[in-house]
Amino acid sequence: MGMFCYQCQETAGGKGCTIKGVCGKNEEVAKLQDLLIYTVKGVSEVVVKGKFDVKALGTVNHEVLKSLFITITNANFDDAAIEKQIMKLIEIRNDLKKQINIDQLDDAASFEVFDRASMIEKASKVGVLAAENEDIRSLKEVITYGIKGMAAYTHHALNIGKENFDIYGFIYEAMAGILNTSLSVDELVTLTLKTGQFGVSAMALLDEANTSKYGNPEITKVNIGTRDNPAILISGHDLTDLEQLLEQTKGTGVDVYTHSEMLPAHYYPFFKKYDNFVGNYGSSWWRQVEEFESFNGPILFTTNCIVPPRSEEVRRRIFTSGASGYPGCTHIEAKKDGKKDFSPIIEMAKNCKAPTEIETGNIVGGFAHEQVFALADKVIDAVKSGAIKKFFVMAGCDGRMKSRQYYTEFAEKLPKDTVILTAGCAKYRYNKLPLGDIGGIPRVLDAGQCNDSYSLVLIALKLKEVFGLDDVNKLPIAYNIAWYEQKAVIVLLALLYLGVKNVHLGPTLPGFLSPNVVKILVENFGIGGTGTVDSDIEMFMK
Ligand code: SF4
Ligand code: SF3
């Protein structure tokens, strides 16, 4: 069989990509990613069975995080980079094995590959479909995707110098656990919830890392127009790359704009001191194909979501860093001290035209936990007086599917006494609509990137406390979440772990959920899909 991947919302036919990814991932890259995940499982087994002290593993931990991150949808399409990472992990695994004395190790911890052909042959036997029972496969993949999202958030925190070894320990435990063919459905459900528990820890860790370094997000008007200087567009989620880019572009006459998930960087006090940090250009990730053409200057991808560029001219202007990669695009590697030299991007920018303006005006955001807590009295009064009837958590991802127009229409049709709490690139479906405010509180409160869904949870817990409720589900909050890739999976698992019920997921339910697993989620957590805008609003407002 060719490739098989069903990890994202756009998977072919809602079932699985088998010839080529809808995302643009080819069979070779898909198989190398499968093998990289299998290698992570092998390293994990050696760490767990060898009873290694995770605190002393240093780069082993970091390379495992990076490997998981590389396999997230739209992060890395570079076959050579993935092959190199597989060989690196096998070397790490073999070095660890030399330090212990265990005979009984799984194939994942023992196999060897020598060249591309042997990798592809091996990958064909160890991908998603290796688990024959569809429920077991479904749960193992839910856990794997949750861990990919967790690893991404943990990797960002690591770049800021923050680590939580319990999270690393759990990643090893879970990835090794998945190799166990005798785990029952019940045991896997328990492991799924535990994944959500560590998802909360990962988001809390990243929140702590971001806010301790860059300050607490605050209400900010972000310019969406352009200036006349040549410029660099930065996309993805990594704030440390942005910091370095801003430092290196200072005084060069080159401006910096954010794209997609980098928009919330404007909300942090730290970045406001850079006068060449102009605003946000364009919308969410999938609009990049047109937006990169009119931007005219170089683009730096710090993480997902990359869409294969349509022309050689655009490809030449794309640079990647960290876990991201694309064949033919220059990858900026971090030096030993974590510093990156972005001078090739800056030099290219100087010779490019300024961005072509595609819109003008501002968008407002920065409603992370501390900012909302500062407004708490106003918000509570509005709820008590009935000015705000309900909050809608509409966090998550955006995507290409036409059916996602649902979210724009949903936001437009929501009663005027409701407020949307958002995070992640899902916001671009409604963050430029004139939805107005309720007594000065904007009707769309953007907390930040997808990981800042954590802020929304803190806000919910705060409201629960203020209103003296014993259950977070008694709050006037509905959850209508849009998902696309695996970071949304860890956000969802985190919500389930925290006891949030009746989350609606769209625009389609994940293809990796088997009918029986859907049943478990419906029965235990009230998970639902989406219907029509009108019927859903009616159902939520009841
Ligand atoms: Fe298909 Fe999504 Fe996998 Fe890409 S990441 S191959 S679109 S399921
Ligand atoms: Fe978006 Fe890719 Fe998920 Fe961080 S940038 S939310 S899809």
Coordinates of C-alpha atoms and ligand atoms in Angstrom, one line a residue:
M1 CA 0.0 0.0 0.0
G2 CA 1.0 3.6 -0.6
M3 CA 0.9 6.2 2.1
F4 CA -1.8 6.5 4.7
C5 CA -2.4 9.7 6.7
Y6 CA -5.6 10.9 8.4
Q7 CA -4.2 13.2 11.0
C8 CA -5.8 16.5 9.9
Q9 CA -9.3 17.7 9.2
E10 CA -8.7 18.0 5.4
T11 CA -7.8 14.3 5.0
A12 CA -9.1 13.0 1.7
G13 CA -12.8 12.1 1.7
G14 CA -12.7 12.5 5.5
K15 CA -11.1 9.0 5.7
G16 CA -7.4 9.2 4.8
C17 CA -4.9 10.5 2.2
T18 CA -3.6 7.4 0.4
I19 CA -2.0 8.8 -2.8
K20 CA -0.9 12.3 -2.0
G21 CA -1.8 14.5 0.9
V22 CA -4.4 17.2 0.4
C23 CA -1.8 19.3 2.2
G24 CA 0.7 18.6 -0.5
K25 CA 2.7 16.0 1.4
N26 CA 3.9 13.3 -1.0
E27 CA 4.2 9.5 -0.3
E28 CA 7.9 9.6 0.4
V29 CA 7.5 12.4 3.0
A30 CA 4.5 10.8 4.6
K31 CA 6.4 7.5 5.0
L32 CA 9.5 9.2 6.4
Q33 CA 7.2 11.0 8.9
D34 CA 5.7 7.6 9.9
L35 CA 9.2 6.2 10.4
L36 CA 10.2 9.2 12.5
I37 CA 7.3 8.7 14.8
Y38 CA 8.2 5.0 15.0
T39 CA 11.7 6.0 15.9
V40 CA 10.4 8.3 18.7
K41 CA 8.5 5.3 20.0
G42 CA 11.7 3.2 20.0
V43 CA 13.7 5.9 21.9
S44 CA 10.8 6.2 24.3
E45 CA 10.9 2.5 25.1
V46 CA 14.6 2.6 25.8
V47 CA 14.2 5.6 28.1
V48 CA 11.3 3.9 30.0
K49 CA 12.7 0.4 30.2
G50 CA 16.2 1.7 30.9
K51 CA 14.7 3.9 33.8
F52 CA 16.7 6.9 32.6
D53 CA 16.4 10.0 34.6
V54 CA 14.6 12.3 32.2
K55 CA 16.2 15.4 33.9
A56 CA 19.6 14.2 32.8
L57 CA 18.7 13.5 29.2
G58 CA 19.2 17.0 27.8
T59 CA 19.4 17.0 24.0
V60 CA 17.6 13.6 23.9
N61 CA 14.5 15.3 25.2
H62 CA 14.9 18.2 22.8
E63 CA 15.4 16.0 19.7
V64 CA 12.3 14.0 20.6
L65 CA 10.2 17.1 20.9
K66 CA 11.6 18.4 17.5
S67 CA 10.9 15.0 15.8
L68 CA 7.3 15.1 17.0
F69 CA 6.9 18.7 15.9
I70 CA 8.3 18.0 12.4
T71 CA 5.4 15.6 11.7
I72 CA 2.6 18.1 12.5
T73 CA 0.5 18.9 9.5
N74 CA 2.1 21.6 7.3
A75 CA 5.3 21.9 9.4
N76 CA 7.9 20.1 7.3
F77 CA 7.8 18.8 3.8
D78 CA 11.6 18.4 3.5
D79 CA 12.4 14.7 2.9
A80 CA 16.1 15.2 3.4
A81 CA 15.6 17.0 6.7
I82 CA 13.3 14.2 8.0
E83 CA 15.7 11.5 6.9
K84 CA 18.5 13.2 8.8
Q85 CA 16.3 13.4 11.9
I86 CA 15.5 9.7 11.7
M87 CA 19.2 8.9 11.6
K88 CA 19.9 11.3 14.4
L89 CA 17.3 9.6 16.6
I90 CA 18.5 6.1 15.8
E91 CA 22.0 7.2 16.9
I92 CA 20.6 8.7 20.1
R93 CA 18.6 5.4 20.7
N94 CA 21.7 3.3 20.2
D95 CA 23.8 5.4 22.5
L96 CA 21.2 5.1 25.2
K97 CA 21.0 1.3 24.7
K98 CA 24.7 1.0 25.3
Q99 CA 24.2 2.4 28.8
I100 CA 21.6 -0.3 29.8
N101 CA 21.3 -4.0 29.8
I102 CA 17.9 -5.1 28.5
D103 CA 17.4 -7.9 26.0
Q104 CA 13.7 -7.6 25.4
L105 CA 13.1 -4.5 23.3
D106 CA 10.5 -3.8 20.8
D107 CA 11.4 -3.7 17.1
A108 CA 11.0 0.1 17.3
A109 CA 13.9 0.2 19.6
S110 CA 16.0 -2.2 17.6
F111 CA 15.5 -1.7 13.8
E112 CA 18.3 -0.3 11.7
V113 CA 18.0 1.5 8.3
F114 CA 20.9 2.4 6.0
D115 CA 19.5 4.4 3.2
R116 CA 16.4 6.0 1.8
A117 CA 15.2 2.7 0.2
S118 CA 15.4 0.8 3.5
M119 CA 13.7 3.6 5.3
I120 CA 10.7 3.6 2.9
E121 CA 10.5 -0.2 3.1
K122 CA 10.5 -0.1 6.9
A123 CA 8.1 2.8 7.0
S124 CA 5.6 0.8 5.0
K125 CA 5.3 -1.7 7.8
V126 CA 5.0 0.6 10.8
G127 CA 2.6 3.4 9.8
V128 CA -0.9 4.1 11.1
L129 CA -2.4 1.0 9.7
A130 CA -0.1 -1.4 11.5
A131 CA -2.7 -1.4 14.3
E132 CA -5.4 -3.7 12.9
N133 CA -8.2 -3.1 15.2
E134 CA -9.8 0.2 14.2
D135 CA -10.7 1.3 17.7
I136 CA -7.3 0.6 19.1
R137 CA -5.8 2.3 16.1
S138 CA -8.1 5.3 16.6
L139 CA -7.2 5.8 20.2
K140 CA -3.5 5.3 19.7
E141 CA -3.6 7.9 17.0
V142 CA -5.6 10.3 19.2
I143 CA -2.9 10.0 21.8
T144 CA -0.1 10.4 19.2
Y145 CA -1.6 13.5 17.7
G146 CA -2.3 15.0 21.2
I147 CA 1.4 14.3 22.0
K148 CA 2.5 16.0 18.7
G149 CA 0.6 19.2 19.8
M150 CA 2.0 18.9 23.3
A151 CA 5.5 18.6 21.9
A152 CA 5.0 21.7 19.8
Y153 CA 4.0 23.8 22.7
T154 CA 6.7 22.3 24.9
H155 CA 9.3 23.0 22.2
H156 CA 8.3 26.7 22.1
A157 CA 8.6 26.9 25.9
L158 CA 12.0 25.2 25.6
N159 CA 13.2 27.9 23.2
I160 CA 12.5 30.4 25.9
G161 CA 14.4 28.3 28.4
K162 CA 11.4 26.7 30.3
E163 CA 11.1 23.0 30.8
N164 CA 8.8 20.7 32.7
F165 CA 10.4 17.2 33.0
D166 CA 7.1 15.6 34.0
I167 CA 5.9 16.4 30.5
Y168 CA 8.9 14.8 28.9
G169 CA 8.4 11.8 31.2
F170 CA 4.8 11.5 30.1
I171 CA 5.7 11.7 26.4
Y172 CA 8.1 8.8 26.8
E173 CA 5.6 6.8 28.8
A174 CA 2.8 7.3 26.3
M175 CA 4.9 6.8 23.1
A176 CA 6.4 3.6 24.6
G177 CA 3.0 2.6 25.8
I178 CA 1.5 2.8 22.4
L179 CA 3.9 0.0 21.3
N180 CA 2.2 -2.3 23.7
T181 CA -0.2 -4.4 21.6
S182 CA -2.1 -5.8 24.6
L183 CA -3.5 -2.4 25.8
S184 CA -7.3 -2.5 26.0
V185 CA -9.7 0.2 24.8
D186 CA -10.3 1.1 28.4
E187 CA -6.6 1.5 29.1
L188 CA -6.2 3.6 26.0
V189 CA -9.1 5.8 27.0
T190 CA -7.3 6.4 30.4
L191 CA -4.1 7.2 28.5
T192 CA -6.0 9.6 26.3
L193 CA -7.3 11.6 29.3
K194 CA -3.8 11.6 30.8
T195 CA -2.6 13.1 27.5
G196 CA -5.2 15.9 28.1
Q197 CA -3.8 16.4 31.6
F198 CA -0.3 16.9 30.3
G199 CA -1.7 19.1 27.5
V200 CA -2.9 21.5 30.3
S201 CA 0.6 21.4 31.8
A202 CA 2.2 22.1 28.3
M203 CA 0.0 25.1 27.7
A204 CA 0.5 26.4 31.2
L205 CA 4.3 26.0 30.7
L206 CA 4.2 27.9 27.4
D207 CA 2.0 30.6 29.0
E208 CA 4.5 31.0 31.8
A209 CA 7.4 31.1 29.4
N210 CA 5.8 33.7 27.1
T211 CA 4.4 35.9 29.8
S212 CA 7.6 35.8 31.9
K213 CA 9.7 36.8 28.9
Y214 CA 7.4 39.0 26.9
G215 CA 4.9 40.3 29.5
N216 CA 1.2 39.7 29.7
P217 CA -0.8 40.4 26.5
E218 CA -2.8 43.6 26.6
I219 CA -5.5 45.1 24.5
T220 CA -3.9 46.2 21.3
K221 CA -4.9 47.6 18.0
V222 CA -3.0 45.9 15.2
N223 CA -2.5 47.8 11.9
I224 CA -3.4 45.6 8.9
G225 CA -2.2 48.1 6.3
T226 CA 1.3 48.6 5.0
R227 CA 4.2 51.1 4.8
D228 CA 6.5 51.9 2.0
N229 CA 9.6 50.1 3.3
P230 CA 10.9 46.7 2.1
A231 CA 9.7 44.1 4.6
I232 CA 9.9 40.6 6.0
L233 CA 6.8 38.5 6.8
I234 CA 7.1 36.2 9.8
S235 CA 4.6 33.3 10.2
G236 CA 4.2 30.3 12.5
H237 CA 4.2 30.3 16.3
D238 CA 7.7 30.8 17.6
L239 CA 8.1 34.1 19.5
T240 CA 11.9 33.7 20.1
D241 CA 12.4 33.7 16.3
L242 CA 10.4 36.9 16.1
E243 CA 12.5 38.5 18.9
Q244 CA 15.7 37.6 17.1
L245 CA 14.4 38.9 13.8
L246 CA 13.3 42.2 15.3
E247 CA 16.7 42.6 17.0
Q248 CA 18.5 41.9 13.8
T249 CA 16.4 44.2 11.6
K250 CA 16.6 47.2 14.0
G251 CA 17.9 50.2 12.1
T252 CA 18.2 48.3 8.8
G253 CA 15.3 50.1 7.1
V254 CA 13.5 46.7 6.8
D255 CA 10.1 46.4 8.3
V256 CA 8.6 43.3 9.9
Y257 CA 5.0 42.1 9.6
T258 CA 3.2 39.1 11.1
H259 CA 1.2 36.5 9.2
S260 CA -1.5 34.1 10.5
E261 CA -0.6 32.7 14.0
M262 CA 2.1 35.2 14.6
L263 CA -0.5 38.1 14.8
P264 CA -0.8 37.7 18.6
A265 CA 2.8 38.7 19.1
H266 CA 1.6 42.3 18.7
Y267 CA -0.3 41.9 22.0
Y268 CA 2.8 41.4 24.1
P269 CA 4.3 44.5 25.7
F270 CA 7.9 43.4 24.9
F271 CA 7.5 43.7 21.1
K272 CA 6.0 47.2 21.2
K273 CA 9.4 48.8 21.5
Y274 CA 10.4 47.9 17.9
D275 CA 9.3 50.7 15.6
N276 CA 9.8 48.5 12.5
F277 CA 7.3 46.0 13.8
V278 CA 4.5 47.4 11.6
G279 CA 1.4 45.2 11.8
N280 CA -0.2 42.0 10.4
Y281 CA -0.4 41.2 6.7
G282 CA -3.2 39.0 5.4
S283 CA -5.1 36.3 7.1
S284 CA -4.8 32.7 8.1
W285 CA -2.3 30.1 6.7
W286 CA -4.2 28.9 3.7
R287 CA -4.5 32.3 2.2
Q288 CA -0.7 32.5 1.9
V289 CA -0.6 31.4 -1.7
E290 CA -2.0 34.7 -2.9
E291 CA -0.8 36.8 0.1
F292 CA 2.9 35.8 -0.3
E293 CA 2.8 36.9 -3.9
S294 CA 1.6 40.4 -3.1
F295 CA 3.8 40.7 0.0
N296 CA 6.8 41.0 -2.4
G297 CA 9.4 40.4 0.3
P298 CA 10.9 37.3 2.1
I299 CA 8.9 35.1 4.4
L300 CA 10.2 33.4 7.5
F301 CA 8.3 30.2 8.7
T302 CA 9.0 29.5 12.3
T303 CA 6.6 26.5 12.4
N304 CA 3.4 25.3 10.6
C305 CA 1.4 26.0 8.5
I306 CA 3.3 26.0 5.2
V307 CA 1.4 25.6 1.9
P308 CA 3.5 24.4 -1.0
P309 CA 4.4 27.6 -3.0
R310 CA 2.9 27.9 -6.4
S311 CA 5.8 29.6 -8.1
E312 CA 9.6 29.4 -8.0
E313 CA 9.6 33.2 -7.4
V314 CA 7.7 32.7 -4.1
R315 CA 9.6 29.6 -3.1
R316 CA 12.9 31.5 -3.5
R317 CA 11.6 34.0 -0.9
I318 CA 10.6 31.4 1.7
F319 CA 12.9 30.6 4.6
T320 CA 12.3 28.1 7.4
S321 CA 13.6 27.6 10.9
G322 CA 13.1 25.2 13.8
A323 CA 11.0 22.2 13.1
S324 CA 9.7 23.6 9.8
G325 CA 11.2 22.9 6.4
Y326 CA 10.4 22.9 2.7
P327 CA 12.6 21.5 -0.1
G328 CA 14.4 24.2 -2.0
C329 CA 13.8 26.8 0.7
T330 CA 16.7 28.0 2.8
H331 CA 16.6 26.6 6.4
I332 CA 18.2 28.8 9.1
E333 CA 19.7 26.5 11.6
A334 CA 20.2 27.6 15.3
K335 CA 23.7 27.8 16.5
K336 CA 24.7 26.0 19.7
D337 CA 23.7 29.0 21.8
G338 CA 20.2 29.0 20.2
K339 CA 21.0 32.2 18.1
K340 CA 19.9 32.3 14.5
D341 CA 21.5 34.4 11.8
F342 CA 18.7 36.0 9.8
S343 CA 21.1 38.2 7.7
P344 CA 20.3 36.3 4.4
I345 CA 16.6 37.2 4.9
I346 CA 17.4 40.8 5.7
E347 CA 19.7 41.2 2.8
M348 CA 17.1 39.7 0.4
A349 CA 14.4 42.0 1.8
K350 CA 16.5 45.1 1.1
N351 CA 16.3 44.2 -2.6
C352 CA 12.6 43.6 -2.7
K353 CA 9.7 45.9 -3.3
A354 CA 7.6 47.1 -0.3
P355 CA 4.5 45.0 0.3
T356 CA 1.4 45.7 -1.8
E357 CA -1.4 46.9 0.5
I358 CA -4.3 44.5 0.4
E359 CA -6.4 46.0 3.2
T360 CA -6.3 48.9 5.7
G361 CA -7.5 49.5 9.2
N362 CA -6.9 47.7 12.5
I363 CA -7.9 44.6 14.4
V364 CA -8.1 44.4 18.1
G365 CA -6.9 41.6 20.3
G366 CA -4.9 40.8 23.5
F367 CA -7.6 39.4 25.7
A368 CA -5.5 36.8 27.4
H369 CA -6.2 35.9 31.1
E370 CA -4.6 38.8 32.8
Q371 CA -6.2 41.4 30.5
V372 CA -9.6 39.8 30.9
F373 CA -9.2 39.5 34.7
A374 CA -8.4 43.3 34.7
L375 CA -11.8 43.8 33.0
A376 CA -13.5 41.2 35.3
D377 CA -15.8 43.7 37.1
K378 CA -17.1 45.0 33.8
V379 CA -17.6 41.5 32.4
I380 CA -19.3 40.2 35.6
D381 CA -21.7 43.2 35.7
A382 CA -22.6 42.6 32.0
V383 CA -23.4 39.0 32.8
K384 CA -25.4 39.8 35.9
S385 CA -27.4 42.6 34.1
G386 CA -28.1 40.3 31.2
A387 CA -26.2 42.5 28.8
I388 CA -24.1 39.4 28.0
K389 CA -26.2 36.2 27.7
K390 CA -23.6 33.8 26.6
F391 CA -20.0 33.3 25.7
F392 CA -19.0 31.2 22.8
V393 CA -15.5 29.6 22.8
M394 CA -14.6 29.5 19.1
A395 CA -10.9 28.7 19.4
G396 CA -8.9 26.5 17.1
C397 CA -7.8 26.4 13.5
D398 CA -8.8 27.7 10.2
G399 CA -8.6 25.7 6.9
R400 CA -9.4 25.8 3.2
M401 CA -12.7 23.9 3.1
K402 CA -15.6 25.9 1.8
S403 CA -17.7 24.6 4.7
R404 CA -15.7 26.7 7.1
Q405 CA -17.8 29.7 5.9
Y406 CA -20.1 28.2 8.6
Y407 CA -18.0 30.0 11.2
T408 CA -18.2 33.4 9.6
E409 CA -22.0 33.0 9.2
F410 CA -22.2 31.7 12.8
A411 CA -20.4 34.7 14.2
E412 CA -22.5 37.1 12.1
K413 CA -25.8 35.5 13.1
L414 CA -25.1 35.1 16.9
P415 CA -27.4 37.2 19.0
K416 CA -26.0 40.7 19.8
D417 CA -25.9 39.8 23.5
T418 CA -23.2 37.1 23.1
V419 CA -19.4 37.3 23.1
I420 CA -17.0 35.2 21.2
L421 CA -13.8 34.0 23.0
T422 CA -11.3 33.0 20.4
A423 CA -7.7 31.8 20.1
G424 CA -5.7 30.2 17.2
C425 CA -6.1 30.9 13.5
A426 CA -9.8 30.1 13.6
K427 CA -10.3 33.8 14.5
Y428 CA -9.7 34.9 10.9
R429 CA -13.1 33.7 10.0
Y430 CA -14.7 36.6 12.0
N431 CA -12.0 38.9 13.5
K432 CA -12.5 41.5 10.8
L433 CA -16.3 41.6 10.9
P434 CA -17.9 44.7 12.4
L435 CA -19.5 42.8 15.3
G436 CA -19.5 45.7 17.7
D437 CA -19.2 45.7 21.5
I438 CA -21.3 45.3 24.6
G439 CA -20.8 48.3 26.9
G440 CA -17.2 48.6 25.7
I441 CA -16.4 44.9 25.7
P442 CA -15.7 43.8 22.1
R443 CA -17.8 40.9 20.9
V444 CA -14.8 39.1 19.7
L445 CA -12.1 38.6 22.4
D446 CA -8.9 37.2 20.9
A447 CA -6.7 35.6 23.5
G448 CA -3.9 34.8 21.1
Q449 CA -2.4 31.7 19.4
C450 CA -4.0 28.2 19.6
N451 CA -2.0 27.5 22.8
D452 CA -3.6 30.5 24.4
S453 CA -6.8 28.5 24.5
Y454 CA -5.3 28.0 28.0
S455 CA -6.2 31.6 28.7
L456 CA -9.8 30.8 27.8
V457 CA -9.8 27.9 30.3
L458 CA -8.4 30.2 33.0
I459 CA -11.1 32.8 32.2
A460 CA -13.8 30.0 32.5
L461 CA -12.4 28.9 35.8
K462 CA -12.3 32.4 37.1
L463 CA -16.0 33.0 36.1
K464 CA -16.9 29.7 37.8
E465 CA -15.3 30.9 41.0
V466 CA -16.8 34.4 40.9
F467 CA -20.3 33.0 40.3
G468 CA -19.8 30.4 43.1
L469 CA -20.5 27.4 40.8
D470 CA -19.4 23.9 41.5
D471 CA -19.2 22.9 37.8
V472 CA -17.6 24.7 34.9
N473 CA -20.4 23.4 32.7
K474 CA -23.0 25.4 34.6
L475 CA -21.5 28.7 33.2
P476 CA -23.2 30.4 30.2
I477 CA -20.4 29.2 27.9
A478 CA -20.8 27.2 24.8
Y479 CA -17.9 25.5 22.9
N480 CA -18.0 25.6 19.1
I481 CA -14.5 24.7 18.1
A482 CA -12.9 24.5 14.6
W483 CA -10.1 22.1 14.3
Y484 CA -7.5 21.4 11.6
E485 CA -4.2 20.0 12.8
Q486 CA -2.8 18.2 15.9
K487 CA -2.4 21.2 18.2
A488 CA -6.2 21.4 18.2
V489 CA -6.2 17.8 19.3
I490 CA -4.2 18.6 22.4
V491 CA -6.4 21.6 23.1
L492 CA -9.5 19.4 22.9
L493 CA -8.0 16.7 25.1
A494 CA -7.1 19.4 27.6
L495 CA -10.7 20.6 27.7
L496 CA -12.0 17.1 28.2
Y497 CA -9.5 16.5 31.0
L498 CA -10.7 19.7 32.7
G499 CA -14.3 18.3 32.6
V500 CA -15.6 20.6 29.9
K501 CA -18.7 18.9 28.3
N502 CA -20.7 19.3 25.1
V503 CA -17.8 20.6 23.0
H504 CA -18.9 20.9 19.3
L505 CA -16.2 20.2 16.8
G506 CA -16.2 21.1 13.1
P507 CA -16.4 21.6 10.3
T508 CA -16.2 17.7 10.3
L509 CA -15.4 15.2 13.0
P510 CA -11.9 13.8 12.8
G511 CA -11.4 10.9 10.3
F512 CA -9.2 9.2 12.9
L513 CA -12.1 8.7 15.3
S514 CA -13.6 5.2 14.7
P515 CA -17.4 5.0 15.2
N516 CA -16.9 3.3 18.6
V517 CA -14.5 6.0 19.8
V518 CA -17.0 8.7 18.6
K519 CA -19.6 6.8 20.7
I520 CA -17.3 6.9 23.8
L521 CA -16.8 10.6 23.3
V522 CA -20.5 11.3 22.8
E523 CA -21.6 9.2 25.8
N524 CA -18.9 10.5 28.2
F525 CA -18.3 14.0 27.1
G526 CA -21.3 15.1 25.0
I527 CA -19.0 15.8 22.0
G528 CA -20.9 16.9 19.0
G529 CA -20.4 18.0 15.4
T530 CA -21.9 20.9 13.6
G531 CA -25.2 21.3 11.8
T532 CA -26.6 24.3 10.1
V533 CA -25.8 27.8 11.5
D534 CA -29.4 28.5 12.5
S535 CA -30.2 25.2 14.1
D536 CA -26.8 25.3 16.0
I537 CA -27.4 28.8 17.3
E538 CA -30.9 27.7 18.5
M539 CA -29.5 24.7 20.2
F540 CA -26.6 26.6 21.9
M541 CA -28.9 29.4 23.1
K542 CA -31.4 27.1 24.7
Ligands
SF4_1 FE1 -3.7 14.3 4.3 FE2 -3.8 15.9 6.4 FE3 -2.1 13.9 6.4 FE4 -1.7 16.0 4.8 S1 -1.7 15.9 7.0 S2 -1.5 13.8 4.3 S3 -3.9 16.5 4.2 S4 -4.4 13.8 6.4
SF3_2 FE1 -3.5 27.5 12.6 FE2 -1.9 26.0 11.1 FE3 -4.0 25.2 13.7 FE4 -2.0 27.4 15.9 S1 -1.5 27.9 11.8 S2 -3.8 27.1 14.8 S3 -3.9 25.5 11.6

